[in-house]
CSV table of C-alpha atoms in Angstrom, one decimal:
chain,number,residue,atom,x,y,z
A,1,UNK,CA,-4.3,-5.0,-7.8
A,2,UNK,CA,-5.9,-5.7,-4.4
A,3,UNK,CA,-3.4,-5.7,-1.5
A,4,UNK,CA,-3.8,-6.3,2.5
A,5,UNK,CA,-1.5,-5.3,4.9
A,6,UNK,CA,-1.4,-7.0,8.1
A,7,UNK,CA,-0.1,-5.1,11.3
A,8,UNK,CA,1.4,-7.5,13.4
A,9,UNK,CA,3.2,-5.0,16.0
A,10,UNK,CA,2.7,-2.0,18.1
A,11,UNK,CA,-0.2,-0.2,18.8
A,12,UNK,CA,-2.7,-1.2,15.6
A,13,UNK,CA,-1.3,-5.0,16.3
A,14,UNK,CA,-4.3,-7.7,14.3
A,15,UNK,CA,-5.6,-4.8,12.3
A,16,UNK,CA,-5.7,-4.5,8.6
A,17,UNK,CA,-6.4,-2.1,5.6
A,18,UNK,CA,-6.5,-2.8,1.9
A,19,UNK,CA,-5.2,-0.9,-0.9
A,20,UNK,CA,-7.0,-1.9,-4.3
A,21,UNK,CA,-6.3,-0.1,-7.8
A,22,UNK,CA,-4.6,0.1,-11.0
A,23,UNK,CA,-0.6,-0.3,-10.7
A,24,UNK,CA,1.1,0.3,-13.5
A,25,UNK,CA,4.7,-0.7,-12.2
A,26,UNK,CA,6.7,1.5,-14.4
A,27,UNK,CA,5.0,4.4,-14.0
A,28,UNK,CA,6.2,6.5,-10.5
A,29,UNK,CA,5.1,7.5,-8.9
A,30,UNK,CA,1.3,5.8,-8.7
A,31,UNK,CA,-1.7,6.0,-6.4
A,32,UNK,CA,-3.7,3.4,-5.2
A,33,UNK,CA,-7.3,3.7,-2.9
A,34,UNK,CA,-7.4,2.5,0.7
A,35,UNK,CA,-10.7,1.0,0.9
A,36,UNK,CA,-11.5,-0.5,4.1
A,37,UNK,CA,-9.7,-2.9,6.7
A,38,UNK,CA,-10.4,-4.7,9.9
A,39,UNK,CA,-10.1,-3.3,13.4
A,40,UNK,CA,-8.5,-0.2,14.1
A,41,UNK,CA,-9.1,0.4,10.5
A,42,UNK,CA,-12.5,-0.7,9.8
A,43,UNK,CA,-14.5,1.8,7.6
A,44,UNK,CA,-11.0,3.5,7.1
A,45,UNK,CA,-10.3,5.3,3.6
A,46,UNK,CA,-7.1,6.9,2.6
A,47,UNK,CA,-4.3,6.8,-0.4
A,48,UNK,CA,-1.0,5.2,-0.6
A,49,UNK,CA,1.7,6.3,-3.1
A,50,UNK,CA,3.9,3.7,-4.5
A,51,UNK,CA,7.3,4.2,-6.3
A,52,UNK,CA,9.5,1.5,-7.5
A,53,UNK,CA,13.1,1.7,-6.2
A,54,UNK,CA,14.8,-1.7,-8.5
A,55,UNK,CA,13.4,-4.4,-10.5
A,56,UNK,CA,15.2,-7.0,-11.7
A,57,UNK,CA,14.2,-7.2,-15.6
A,58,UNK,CA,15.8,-10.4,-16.5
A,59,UNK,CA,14.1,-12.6,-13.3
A,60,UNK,CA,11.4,-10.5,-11.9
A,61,UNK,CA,12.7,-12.0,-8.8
A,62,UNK,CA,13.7,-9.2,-6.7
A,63,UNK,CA,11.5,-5.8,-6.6
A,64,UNK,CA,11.5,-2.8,-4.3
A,65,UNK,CA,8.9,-0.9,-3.9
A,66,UNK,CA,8.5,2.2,-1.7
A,67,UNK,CA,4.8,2.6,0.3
A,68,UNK,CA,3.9,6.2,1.8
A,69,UNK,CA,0.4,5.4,3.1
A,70,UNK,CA,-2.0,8.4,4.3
A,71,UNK,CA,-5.2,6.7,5.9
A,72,UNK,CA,-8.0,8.1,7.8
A,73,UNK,CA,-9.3,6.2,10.5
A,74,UNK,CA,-12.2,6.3,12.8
């Protein structure tokens, strides 16, 4: 999976970082890699630890997923 968050408020407004790795959705909880971003977060590397909360089996509509993310930034 290759993910980018976008920061559109507060002090790291228009900076980015990307979390790319396996995700194995019903396995919790499960690490994926920070592996760069833009701005505030260029060159940045870190972890984020996901956990899934609900998922609705029959539609796959509706999913929530919990995101504590630890980065180090320069």
């Amino acid at each position: 999976m290759v993910f980018n968050f976008a920061l559109t408020q507060g002090k790291y407004k228009g900076s980015s970082f990307c979390l790319l790795g396996r995700n194995p959705i019903f396995t919790n909880p499960r690490e994926l890699a920070i592996v760069g971003g833009t701005g505030a977060f260029r060159f940045s590397r870190g972890y984020a630890i996901l956990k899934t909360y609900y998922m609705d089996m029959q539609t796959g509509a509706s999913t929530i997923v919990e995101y504590d993310v630890y980065i180090r930034h320069y």
